[in-house]
mmCIF file of C-alpha atoms and ligand atoms in Angstrom:
data_model
loop_
_atom_site.group_PDB
_atom_site.id
_atom_site.type_symbol
_atom_site.label_atom_id
_atom_site.label_comp_id
_atom_site.label_asym_id
_atom_site.label_seq_id
_atom_site.Cartn_x
_atom_site.Cartn_y
_atom_site.Cartn_z
ATOM 1 C CA MET A 1 18.465 -18.830 7.382
ATOM 2 C CA GLU A 2 18.374 -15.530 9.132
ATOM 3 C CA LEU A 3 18.474 -12.800 6.565
ATOM 4 C CA PHE A 4 19.235 -9.192 7.081
ATOM 5 C CA LYS A 5 16.074 -7.542 8.146
ATOM 6 C CA VAL A 6 14.835 -4.041 8.746
ATOM 7 C CA ALA A 7 11.517 -3.649 10.493
ATOM 8 C CA GLY A 8 8.901 -3.359 7.832
ATOM 9 C CA TRP A 9 11.121 -4.586 5.059
ATOM 10 C CA ASP A 10 10.969 -8.289 4.951
ATOM 11 C CA LEU A 11 13.512 -10.190 2.975
ATOM 12 C CA LYS A 12 12.387 -13.636 3.897
ATOM 13 C CA THR A 13 12.642 -15.663 0.777
ATOM 14 C CA ASP A 14 8.948 -16.460 0.674
ATOM 15 C CA LYS A 15 8.195 -12.809 0.334
ATOM 16 C CA VAL A 16 10.352 -11.828 -2.552
ATOM 17 C CA ALA A 17 8.669 -10.285 -5.506
ATOM 18 C CA PHE A 18 6.942 -12.730 -7.772
ATOM 19 C CA ALA A 19 7.999 -15.667 -5.634
ATOM 20 C CA LYS A 20 4.992 -17.924 -5.894
ATOM 21 C CA ASP A 21 4.174 -21.492 -5.150
ATOM 22 C CA LYS A 22 7.408 -22.216 -3.462
ATOM 23 C CA LYS A 23 7.686 -25.216 -1.264
ATOM 24 C CA LYS A 24 10.157 -24.400 1.413
ATOM 25 C CA LYS A 25 12.418 -27.029 2.765
ATOM 26 C CA ASN A 26 14.478 -24.639 4.777
ATOM 27 C CA ASN A 27 13.327 -25.070 8.322
ATOM 28 C CA ASN A 28 15.562 -22.369 9.669
ATOM 29 C CA THR A 29 13.461 -19.677 8.036
ATOM 30 C CA LYS A 30 10.447 -18.967 10.141
ATOM 31 C CA GLN A 31 7.477 -19.299 7.852
ATOM 32 C CA LYS A 32 4.268 -19.697 9.682
ATOM 33 C CA LYS A 33 2.088 -19.416 6.625
ATOM 34 C CA LYS A 34 2.570 -18.624 3.024
ATOM 35 C CA PRO A 35 0.908 -15.331 2.175
ATOM 36 C CA LYS A 36 -1.728 -15.752 -0.494
ATOM 37 C CA ASN A 37 -1.670 -12.272 -1.879
ATOM 38 C CA ARG A 38 1.719 -11.655 -3.256
ATOM 39 C CA GLY A 39 3.321 -9.539 -5.851
ATOM 40 C CA SER A 40 0.164 -7.671 -6.535
ATOM 41 C CA TYR A 41 0.390 -3.967 -6.020
ATOM 42 C CA ALA A 42 3.585 -2.048 -6.277
ATOM 43 C CA ASN A 43 4.103 1.011 -4.176
ATOM 44 C CA THR A 44 5.838 4.047 -5.391
ATOM 45 C CA ILE A 45 7.388 6.073 -2.650
ATOM 46 C CA GLU A 46 8.597 9.542 -3.247
ATOM 47 C CA ILE A 47 11.111 10.919 -0.880
ATOM 48 C CA THR A 48 12.852 14.243 -0.699
ATOM 49 C CA ASN A 49 16.440 14.626 0.237
ATOM 50 C CA ARG A 50 16.925 16.226 3.594
ATOM 51 C CA LYS A 51 19.820 18.167 2.161
ATOM 52 C CA GLN A 52 17.265 20.578 0.743
ATOM 53 C CA PHE A 53 16.902 22.489 3.992
ATOM 54 C CA GLY A 54 17.802 26.111 3.424
ATOM 55 C CA THR A 55 18.407 25.590 -0.232
ATOM 56 C CA LYS A 56 15.537 27.420 -1.699
ATOM 57 C CA PRO A 57 15.574 27.133 -5.474
ATOM 58 C CA LYS A 58 16.465 30.351 -7.287
ATOM 59 C CA ALA A 59 14.794 31.583 -10.399
ATOM 60 C CA LYS A 60 17.437 34.056 -11.442
ATOM 61 C CA GLY A 61 19.942 33.405 -14.175
ATOM 62 C CA GLU A 62 17.776 30.687 -15.685
ATOM 63 C CA LYS A 63 18.664 30.020 -19.255
ATOM 64 C CA ILE A 64 17.298 26.688 -20.109
ATOM 65 C CA ASP A 65 14.066 26.889 -18.238
ATOM 66 C CA GLY A 66 11.382 29.544 -18.276
ATOM 67 C CA PRO A 67 10.224 31.755 -15.434
ATOM 68 C CA ASP A 68 10.413 30.047 -12.121
ATOM 69 C CA ASP A 69 7.736 30.781 -9.619
ATOM 70 C CA ALA A 70 9.222 28.506 -7.010
ATOM 71 C CA THR A 71 9.009 29.671 -3.470
ATOM 72 C CA GLU A 72 9.812 26.960 -0.963
ATOM 73 C CA ALA A 73 10.042 23.426 -2.142
ATOM 74 C CA GLU A 74 6.616 22.101 -1.294
ATOM 75 C CA THR A 75 7.876 18.739 -0.355
ATOM 76 C CA VAL A 76 9.217 19.533 3.079
ATOM 77 C CA THR A 77 5.773 20.028 4.447
ATOM 78 C CA THR A 78 4.798 16.383 4.340
ATOM 79 C CA LYS A 79 5.105 13.740 6.948
ATOM 80 C CA GLU A 80 8.173 14.697 8.879
ATOM 81 C CA THR A 81 7.397 12.755 11.995
ATOM 82 C CA GLU A 82 8.826 10.509 14.591
ATOM 83 C CA THR A 83 12.246 8.966 14.536
ATOM 84 C CA PRO A 84 11.810 5.653 16.265
ATOM 85 C CA ALA A 85 14.923 4.362 17.939
ATOM 86 C CA GLU A 86 13.882 0.844 17.142
ATOM 87 C CA THR A 87 14.203 1.424 13.458
ATOM 88 C CA GLU A 88 17.460 3.211 13.993
ATOM 89 C CA THR A 89 19.096 0.220 15.565
ATOM 90 C CA LYS A 90 17.876 -1.991 12.782
ATOM 91 C CA VAL A 91 19.232 0.312 10.169
ATOM 92 C CA GLY A 92 22.500 0.072 12.055
ATOM 93 C CA LYS A 93 22.577 -3.609 11.307
ATOM 94 C CA ASN A 94 23.476 -2.726 7.798
ATOM 95 C CA GLU A 95 27.155 -2.941 8.613
ATOM 96 C CA GLN A 96 26.763 -6.541 9.561
ATOM 97 C CA SER A 97 25.026 -7.300 6.349
ATOM 98 C CA LYS A 98 27.976 -5.975 4.402
ATOM 99 C CA LYS A 99 30.138 -8.597 5.986
ATOM 100 C CA ARG A 100 27.774 -11.349 5.066
ATOM 101 C CA LYS A 101 29.237 -13.997 2.923
ATOM 102 C CA GLN A 102 27.378 -15.052 -0.163
ATOM 103 C CA GLU A 103 24.895 -17.655 0.790
ATOM 104 C CA VAL A 104 22.924 -19.870 -1.477
ATOM 105 C CA PRO A 105 19.692 -20.727 0.290
ATOM 106 C CA GLU A 106 19.176 -24.322 1.163
ATOM 107 C CA THR A 107 15.841 -24.095 -0.571
ATOM 108 C CA GLU A 108 17.314 -23.702 -3.987
ATOM 109 C CA ASN A 109 16.936 -27.291 -5.008
ATOM 110 C CA SER A 110 13.408 -27.467 -3.766
ATOM 111 C CA ASP A 111 12.159 -26.059 -7.034
ATOM 112 C CA LYS A 112 12.331 -29.270 -8.936
ATOM 113 C CA PRO A 113 12.010 -28.113 -12.527
ATOM 114 C CA VAL A 114 14.815 -25.704 -11.921
ATOM 115 C CA SER A 115 17.114 -28.140 -10.282
ATOM 116 C CA LYS A 116 17.126 -30.145 -13.477
ATOM 117 C CA VAL A 117 18.700 -27.375 -15.410
ATOM 118 C CA ALA A 118 20.633 -25.795 -12.586
ATOM 119 C CA ALA A 119 24.199 -26.702 -11.942
ATOM 120 C CA THR A 120 24.611 -29.474 -9.479
ATOM 121 C CA ASP A 121 27.425 -27.702 -7.699
ATOM 122 C CA ASN A 122 26.342 -24.330 -6.451
ATOM 123 C CA SER A 123 29.240 -23.875 -4.128
ATOM 124 C CA ASP A 124 30.579 -21.092 -6.307
ATOM 125 C CA THR A 125 27.093 -19.924 -7.289
ATOM 126 C CA THR A 126 27.475 -21.208 -10.796
ATOM 127 C CA ILE A 127 24.139 -21.553 -12.487
ATOM 128 C CA GLN A 128 23.744 -23.323 -15.773
ATOM 129 C CA PRO A 129 21.948 -21.431 -18.523
ATOM 130 C CA MET A 130 18.907 -22.977 -20.153
ATOM 131 C CA LYS A 131 19.578 -24.251 -23.621
ATOM 132 C CA LYS A 132 17.517 -22.917 -26.526
ATOM 133 C CA ARG A 133 16.478 -25.460 -29.140
ATOM 134 C CA GLN A 134 13.605 -26.470 -31.430
ATOM 135 C CA LEU A 135 10.603 -27.554 -29.392
ATOM 136 C CA THR A 136 7.213 -29.101 -30.042
ATOM 137 C CA PRO A 137 4.155 -27.114 -28.831
ATOM 138 C CA LEU A 138 3.914 -29.320 -25.762
ATOM 139 C CA GLN A 139 7.575 -28.886 -25.047
ATOM 140 C CA GLN A 140 7.161 -25.161 -25.544
ATOM 141 C CA LYS A 141 4.386 -25.106 -22.978
ATOM 142 C CA MET A 142 6.503 -27.048 -20.541
ATOM 143 C CA MET A 143 9.433 -24.814 -21.305
ATOM 144 C CA ALA A 144 7.349 -21.730 -20.542
ATOM 145 C CA LYS A 145 6.542 -23.199 -17.146
ATOM 146 C CA LEU A 146 10.135 -24.060 -16.590
ATOM 147 C CA THR A 147 11.202 -20.572 -17.607
ATOM 148 C CA GLY A 148 8.755 -19.156 -15.074
ATOM 149 C CA SER A 149 10.212 -21.283 -12.285
ATOM 150 C CA ARG A 150 13.659 -20.521 -13.482
ATOM 151 C CA PHE A 151 12.943 -16.805 -13.427
ATOM 152 C CA ARG A 152 11.570 -16.994 -9.895
ATOM 153 C CA TRP A 153 14.557 -18.964 -8.812
ATOM 154 C CA ILE A 154 17.108 -16.556 -10.269
ATOM 155 C CA ASN A 155 15.060 -13.721 -8.835
ATOM 156 C CA GLU A 156 15.332 -15.293 -5.443
ATOM 157 C CA GLN A 157 19.071 -15.668 -5.784
ATOM 158 C CA PHE A 158 19.378 -11.937 -6.407
ATOM 159 C CA TYR A 159 17.388 -11.191 -3.292
ATOM 160 C CA THR A 160 19.409 -13.451 -1.064
ATOM 161 C CA ILE A 161 22.972 -12.551 -1.970
ATOM 162 C CA SER A 162 24.863 -9.309 -1.586
ATOM 163 C CA SER A 163 25.041 -6.867 -4.478
ATOM 164 C CA GLU A 164 28.750 -7.528 -4.767
ATOM 165 C CA ASP A 165 28.083 -11.210 -5.261
ATOM 166 C CA ALA A 166 25.287 -10.444 -7.731
ATOM 167 C CA LEU A 167 27.661 -8.353 -9.818
ATOM 168 C CA GLY A 168 30.271 -11.131 -9.687
ATOM 169 C CA LEU A 169 27.675 -13.690 -10.671
ATOM 170 C CA VAL A 170 26.445 -11.745 -13.689
ATOM 171 C CA LYS A 171 29.993 -10.979 -14.788
ATOM 172 C CA LYS A 172 30.815 -14.643 -14.647
ATOM 173 C CA GLN A 173 27.565 -15.786 -16.214
ATOM 174 C CA PRO A 174 26.100 -12.947 -18.262
ATOM 175 C CA GLU A 175 23.508 -15.260 -19.795
ATOM 176 C CA LEU A 176 21.877 -15.454 -16.388
ATOM 177 C CA PHE A 177 20.923 -11.823 -16.661
ATOM 178 C CA ASP A 178 19.312 -12.474 -20.057
ATOM 179 C CA GLU A 179 17.347 -15.371 -18.697
ATOM 180 C CA TYR A 180 16.249 -13.268 -15.778
ATOM 181 C CA HIS A 181 15.128 -10.478 -18.049
ATOM 182 C CA ASP A 182 13.283 -12.804 -20.418
ATOM 183 C CA GLY A 183 11.241 -13.871 -17.400
ATOM 184 C CA PHE A 184 10.942 -10.343 -16.066
ATOM 185 C CA ARG A 185 9.731 -9.051 -19.420
ATOM 186 C CA SER A 186 7.010 -11.648 -19.663
ATOM 187 C CA GLN A 187 5.917 -10.844 -16.094
ATOM 188 C CA VAL A 188 5.704 -7.161 -16.886
ATOM 189 C CA GLN A 189 3.665 -7.828 -19.998
ATOM 190 C CA SER A 190 0.989 -9.429 -17.862
ATOM 191 C CA TRP A 191 0.755 -6.461 -15.504
ATOM 192 C CA PRO A 192 -1.974 -3.898 -16.046
ATOM 193 C CA GLU A 193 0.511 -1.206 -15.129
ATOM 194 C CA ASN A 194 4.277 -1.112 -15.336
ATOM 195 C CA PRO A 195 5.819 1.024 -12.572
ATOM 196 C CA VAL A 196 8.422 2.300 -15.040
ATOM 197 C CA ASN A 197 5.567 3.885 -16.984
ATOM 198 C CA VAL A 198 4.179 5.376 -13.801
ATOM 199 C CA PHE A 199 7.508 7.121 -13.238
ATOM 200 C CA VAL A 200 7.750 8.237 -16.862
ATOM 201 C CA ASP A 201 4.241 9.678 -16.596
ATOM 202 C CA GLN A 202 5.280 11.550 -13.445
ATOM 203 C CA ILE A 203 8.149 13.069 -15.354
ATOM 204 C CA LYS A 204 5.875 14.055 -18.220
ATOM 205 C CA GLN A 205 3.274 15.606 -15.948
ATOM 206 C CA ARG A 206 5.709 17.482 -13.770
ATOM 207 C CA SER A 207 7.510 18.815 -16.821
ATOM 208 C CA GLN A 208 4.505 21.019 -17.433
ATOM 209 C CA ARG A 209 5.624 23.106 -14.456
ATOM 210 C CA PRO A 210 8.923 25.013 -14.310
ATOM 211 C CA VAL A 211 11.910 23.159 -12.921
ATOM 212 C CA ASN A 212 12.192 23.562 -9.144
ATOM 213 C CA ALA A 213 8.777 25.212 -8.967
ATOM 214 C CA PRO A 214 6.111 23.599 -6.805
ATOM 215 C CA GLY A 215 4.896 20.606 -8.734
ATOM 216 C CA GLY A 216 7.789 20.847 -11.170
ATOM 217 C CA LEU A 217 10.690 18.459 -11.478
ATOM 218 C CA PRO A 218 13.745 19.029 -9.317
ATOM 219 C CA GLY A 219 16.762 20.377 -11.143
ATOM 220 C CA LEU A 220 20.283 21.307 -10.167
ATOM 221 C CA GLN A 221 20.325 24.655 -8.478
ATOM 222 C CA ASP A 222 22.226 26.752 -10.991
ATOM 223 C CA SER A 223 21.771 25.012 -14.326
ATOM 224 C CA LYS A 224 18.309 23.608 -13.552
ATOM 225 C CA LYS A 225 19.451 20.461 -15.244
ATOM 226 C CA ILE A 226 17.255 17.474 -14.399
ATOM 227 C CA VAL A 227 19.646 14.625 -13.662
ATOM 228 C CA ILE A 228 18.055 11.209 -13.203
ATOM 229 C CA ALA A 229 19.852 8.085 -11.997
ATOM 230 C CA ASP A 230 17.926 4.899 -12.764
ATOM 231 C CA MET A 231 19.434 2.386 -10.364
ATOM 232 C CA GLY A 232 18.929 -1.204 -11.498
ATOM 233 C CA CYS A 233 17.489 -0.037 -14.802
ATOM 234 C CA GLY A 234 17.055 -3.445 -16.459
ATOM 235 C CA GLU A 235 16.957 -2.636 -20.146
ATOM 236 C CA ALA A 236 16.895 1.129 -19.478
ATOM 237 C CA GLN A 237 13.397 1.637 -20.814
ATOM 238 C CA LEU A 238 13.011 4.661 -18.573
ATOM 239 C CA ALA A 239 15.998 6.423 -20.161
ATOM 240 C CA LEU A 240 14.619 5.714 -23.617
ATOM 241 C CA ASP A 241 11.130 6.993 -22.826
ATOM 242 C CA VAL A 242 12.354 10.069 -20.970
ATOM 243 C CA ASP A 243 14.744 10.912 -23.783
ATOM 244 C CA THR A 244 12.005 10.567 -26.397
ATOM 245 C CA PHE A 245 9.708 12.713 -24.310
ATOM 246 C CA PHE A 246 12.188 15.539 -23.636
ATOM 247 C CA LYS A 247 13.418 15.620 -27.222
ATOM 248 C CA ASP A 248 9.866 16.097 -28.380
ATOM 249 C CA PHE A 249 9.174 18.548 -25.563
ATOM 250 C CA ASN A 250 12.179 20.669 -26.493
ATOM 251 C CA LYS A 251 11.172 20.640 -30.151
ATOM 252 C CA THR A 252 7.605 21.680 -29.557
ATOM 253 C CA SER A 253 7.776 23.869 -26.470
ATOM 254 C CA ARG A 254 8.237 27.493 -27.376
ATOM 255 C CA LYS A 255 8.378 28.643 -23.801
ATOM 256 C CA TRP A 256 10.807 26.299 -22.095
ATOM 257 C CA LYS A 257 13.576 23.906 -22.974
ATOM 258 C CA ARG A 258 14.592 21.127 -20.662
ATOM 259 C CA ASN A 259 18.185 20.334 -19.891
ATOM 260 C CA TYR A 260 18.319 16.732 -18.760
ATOM 261 C CA LYS A 261 20.431 13.626 -18.389
ATOM 262 C CA VAL A 262 19.454 10.084 -17.492
ATOM 263 C CA HIS A 263 22.093 7.714 -16.091
ATOM 264 C CA SER A 264 21.122 4.046 -16.213
ATOM 265 C CA PHE A 265 22.950 1.496 -14.069
ATOM 266 C CA ASP A 266 22.676 -2.255 -13.993
ATOM 267 C CA LEU A 267 24.722 -5.424 -13.698
ATOM 268 C CA LYS A 268 24.925 -6.007 -17.442
ATOM 269 C CA ARG A 269 25.190 -3.669 -20.418
ATOM 270 C CA VAL A 270 22.485 -4.986 -22.677
ATOM 271 C CA ASN A 271 22.391 -1.734 -24.625
ATOM 272 C CA LYS A 272 24.413 1.437 -24.915
ATOM 273 C CA ARG A 273 22.271 3.421 -22.506
ATOM 274 C CA ILE A 274 23.493 1.280 -19.632
ATOM 275 C CA THR A 275 26.566 1.648 -17.449
ATOM 276 C CA VAL A 276 27.595 -1.470 -15.578
ATOM 277 C CA ALA A 277 27.783 -0.750 -11.866
ATOM 278 C CA ASP A 278 26.763 -2.159 -8.558
ATOM 279 C CA ILE A 279 24.189 0.379 -7.423
ATOM 280 C CA ARG A 280 25.747 0.502 -4.016
ATOM 281 C CA ASN A 281 28.606 2.380 -5.646
ATOM 282 C CA VAL A 282 27.914 4.202 -8.897
ATOM 283 C CA PRO A 283 30.414 6.323 -10.825
ATOM 284 C CA LEU A 284 28.746 9.666 -10.148
ATOM 285 C CA PRO A 285 29.977 12.556 -8.006
ATOM 286 C CA ASP A 286 28.314 13.622 -4.757
ATOM 287 C CA ASP A 287 25.269 15.878 -5.105
ATOM 288 C CA SER A 288 25.096 15.382 -8.864
ATOM 289 C CA CYS A 289 21.573 14.016 -9.375
ATOM 290 C CA THR A 290 18.133 15.448 -8.823
ATOM 291 C CA ILE A 291 16.072 12.250 -9.073
ATOM 292 C CA VAL A 292 17.225 8.783 -8.073
ATOM 293 C CA ILE A 293 14.957 5.901 -9.035
ATOM 294 C CA PHE A 294 14.814 2.340 -7.755
ATOM 295 C CA CYS A 295 12.147 0.603 -9.756
ATOM 296 C CA LEU A 296 11.806 -2.927 -8.371
ATOM 297 C CA SER A 297 15.570 -3.010 -7.942
ATOM 298 C CA LEU A 298 16.151 -3.023 -4.190
ATOM 299 C CA MET A 299 17.522 -6.528 -4.495
ATOM 300 C CA GLY A 300 20.424 -7.872 -2.518
ATOM 301 C CA THR A 301 20.848 -8.256 1.202
ATOM 302 C CA ASN A 302 22.617 -4.906 1.435
ATOM 303 C CA PHE A 303 19.879 -2.846 -0.200
ATOM 304 C CA LEU A 304 20.208 -0.135 2.432
ATOM 305 C CA ASP A 305 23.643 0.582 0.970
ATOM 306 C CA PHE A 306 21.787 1.535 -2.214
ATOM 307 C CA ILE A 307 19.750 4.081 -0.301
ATOM 308 C CA LYS A 308 22.927 5.511 1.218
ATOM 309 C CA GLU A 309 24.368 5.765 -2.258
ATOM 310 C CA ALA A 310 21.231 7.568 -3.435
ATOM 311 C CA TYR A 311 21.693 10.053 -0.613
ATOM 312 C CA ARG A 312 25.297 10.612 -1.609
ATOM 313 C CA ILE A 313 24.576 11.358 -5.257
ATOM 314 C CA LEU A 314 21.407 13.382 -4.695
ATOM 315 C CA ALA A 315 21.778 17.140 -4.773
ATOM 316 C CA PRO A 316 19.993 19.274 -2.183
ATOM 317 C CA GLY A 317 16.282 19.178 -2.908
ATOM 318 C CA GLY A 318 16.686 16.011 -4.973
ATOM 319 C CA GLU A 319 14.114 13.247 -4.823
ATOM 320 C CA LEU A 320 14.266 9.509 -4.308
ATOM 321 C CA TRP A 321 11.580 7.491 -6.114
ATOM 322 C CA ILE A 322 11.079 3.864 -5.204
ATOM 323 C CA ALA A 323 8.686 1.262 -6.625
ATOM 324 C CA GLU A 324 8.452 -2.021 -4.793
ATOM 325 C CA ILE A 325 6.147 -4.964 -4.635
ATOM 326 C CA LYS A 326 3.913 -4.507 -1.655
ATOM 327 C CA SER A 327 4.366 -7.956 -0.245
ATOM 328 C CA ARG A 328 8.010 -7.168 0.451
ATOM 329 C CA PHE A 329 7.005 -4.898 3.282
ATOM 330 C CA GLY A 330 6.914 -6.853 6.510
ATOM 331 C CA ASP A 331 4.197 -4.594 7.889
ATOM 332 C CA GLY A 332 2.222 -4.927 4.643
ATOM 333 C CA LYS A 333 2.137 -1.164 4.364
ATOM 334 C CA GLY A 334 5.631 0.221 4.030
ATOM 335 C CA ASP A 335 5.408 2.617 6.978
ATOM 336 C CA GLU A 336 8.408 1.172 8.720
ATOM 337 C CA PHE A 337 10.421 1.159 5.547
ATOM 338 C CA VAL A 338 9.580 4.825 5.113
ATOM 339 C CA ASN A 339 10.688 5.444 8.704
ATOM 340 C CA ALA A 340 14.008 3.778 7.917
ATOM 341 C CA LEU A 341 14.378 6.089 4.918
ATOM 342 C CA LYS A 342 13.688 9.094 7.111
ATOM 343 C CA LEU A 343 16.431 8.014 9.450
ATOM 344 C CA MET A 344 18.744 7.941 6.479
ATOM 345 C CA GLY A 345 18.116 11.607 5.802
ATOM 346 C CA PHE A 346 15.002 11.823 3.649
ATOM 347 C CA PHE A 347 11.622 13.466 3.993
ATOM 348 C CA HIS A 348 8.616 11.509 2.922
ATOM 349 C CA LYS A 349 6.485 13.122 0.246
ATOM 350 C CA LYS A 350 3.981 10.499 -0.716
ATOM 351 C CA THR A 351 3.259 6.843 -1.201
ATOM 352 C CA ASP A 352 1.081 5.603 -3.995
ATOM 353 C CA ASP A 353 -0.162 2.087 -3.478
ATOM 354 C CA GLU A 354 -2.561 1.891 -6.355
ATOM 355 C CA ILE A 355 -0.225 0.537 -8.983
ATOM 356 C CA LYS A 356 -1.487 -2.796 -10.125
ATOM 357 C CA CYS A 357 1.157 -5.287 -11.004
ATOM 358 C CA SER A 358 -0.972 -8.326 -11.420
ATOM 359 C CA GLN A 359 -4.022 -9.265 -13.423
ATOM 360 C CA ASP A 360 -4.672 -12.113 -11.117
ATOM 361 C CA SER A 361 -7.585 -10.908 -9.046
ATOM 362 C CA ASN A 362 -6.764 -13.409 -6.319
ATOM 363 C CA SER A 363 -3.491 -11.750 -5.720
ATOM 364 C CA LEU A 364 -4.779 -8.214 -5.473
ATOM 365 C CA ASN A 365 -3.866 -6.783 -2.166
ATOM 366 C CA PRO A 366 -5.503 -3.430 -1.812
ATOM 367 C CA HIS A 367 -3.801 -1.920 1.187
ATOM 368 C CA LYS A 368 -3.998 1.771 1.585
ATOM 369 C CA ILE A 369 -0.699 3.003 2.821
ATOM 370 C CA LEU A 370 -0.559 6.685 3.558
HETATM 371 N N1 SAH B 1 14.068 -1.136 -13.137
HETATM 372 C C1 SAH B 1 13.786 -2.046 -14.199
HETATM 373 C C2 SAH B 1 14.327 -3.447 -13.930
HETATM 374 C C3 SAH B 1 13.790 -4.095 -12.692
HETATM 375 S S1 SAH B 1 14.427 -5.742 -12.447
HETATM 376 C C4 SAH B 1 12.312 -2.122 -14.449
HETATM 377 O O1 SAH B 1 11.525 -1.811 -13.549
HETATM 378 O O2 SAH B 1 11.938 -2.510 -15.548
HETATM 379 C C5 SAH B 1 15.637 -5.398 -11.232
HETATM 380 C C6 SAH B 1 16.934 -4.962 -11.849
HETATM 381 O O3 SAH B 1 17.804 -4.561 -10.805
HETATM 382 C C7 SAH B 1 17.644 -6.090 -12.595
HETATM 383 O O4 SAH B 1 17.933 -5.673 -13.889
HETATM 384 C C8 SAH B 1 18.879 -6.331 -11.781
HETATM 385 O O5 SAH B 1 19.978 -6.732 -12.556
HETATM 386 C C9 SAH B 1 19.090 -4.962 -11.165
HETATM 387 N N2 SAH B 1 19.945 -4.996 -9.986
HETATM 388 C C10 SAH B 1 19.745 -5.702 -8.864
HETATM 389 N N3 SAH B 1 20.760 -5.508 -8.004
HETATM 390 C C11 SAH B 1 21.624 -4.651 -8.607
HETATM 391 C C12 SAH B 1 22.861 -4.078 -8.231
HETATM 392 N N4 SAH B 1 23.427 -4.329 -7.061
HETATM 393 N N5 SAH B 1 23.471 -3.243 -9.078
HETATM 394 C C13 SAH B 1 22.915 -2.972 -10.288
HETATM 395 N N6 SAH B 1 21.735 -3.481 -10.693
HETATM 396 C C14 SAH B 1 21.095 -4.314 -9.868
#
């Protein structure tokens, strides 16, 4: 099956995050060899919105924040380079991907434990939930294995259908989301570092500097409000942690107060912090956010629509933060993905490829990116 592909951003189903030990039956997908090192390091990529040109942050009239020693946003200085036509044409393919029909990969039944619990008729992408019942220890062990396969399988579905179809699927079968997140949660627990925490730490660190100052967080130009959109937030842990942090910060800081808002979007509202939305089209006005985050959420064949949406909602000088599993990058490094982002109107600030998302030393994949 030929999937939508941007150079450097490989959506072949054997490369999806956490997809391990899959035996492919689909001969249409070119798979010369199964990569051994998968799902190991996540990259965080920080990108600055091109709209910032000529929009130097102003210190005057600041109420919420303290003195602002911002001069030029420091971010523009980094890595503005070539604009390869090759990438441009591939980005252009995005339109085709929108028209793609939902496709369930032929490989889906190749994962045997899953096929036992999965619906036999997937023609309308109906997937049967796993039943919870009393189990013996042995059954529990087997169930854990099954849950792992099940998680990987659902994960793969999300990567190989459009976001529209994913939203439809979760609306129709909300329990699927819960199953997915049970699996996701147990994966995250085994990681030495959760990328959500890396982002929260960034926010904490950069809060020590004035908003819109070099090294500080980006805020809206007049109010200096820090507006974060967490796209594909899962259980909205980021919103919770950021809220806790800023509340405490505002209580204890005598010098500055932070005006902030975190919007959390996902396919299901598992708690009140979350707004249900397909992240290709979120209910926020243009230029209304200062940080847009995709933390392991660039799922769906039309993921470039999500980036376009980020561009739309980001205010001038706003930043796009992305964490992705390294093995998703076709070039193994992410350079070409970054080039595609540049073509979509962003400046590259930095890539951090040192985030470890696996304790399995065999799967460590220590590429240095930029
Ligand atoms: N960002 C969270 C969750 C990552 S799992 C974290 O790092 O902990 C990926 C999440 O993206 C899932 O919750 C999934 O439902 C969500 N997602 C994928 N495609 C989406 C879409 N089109 N719209 C909204 N959420 C989406």
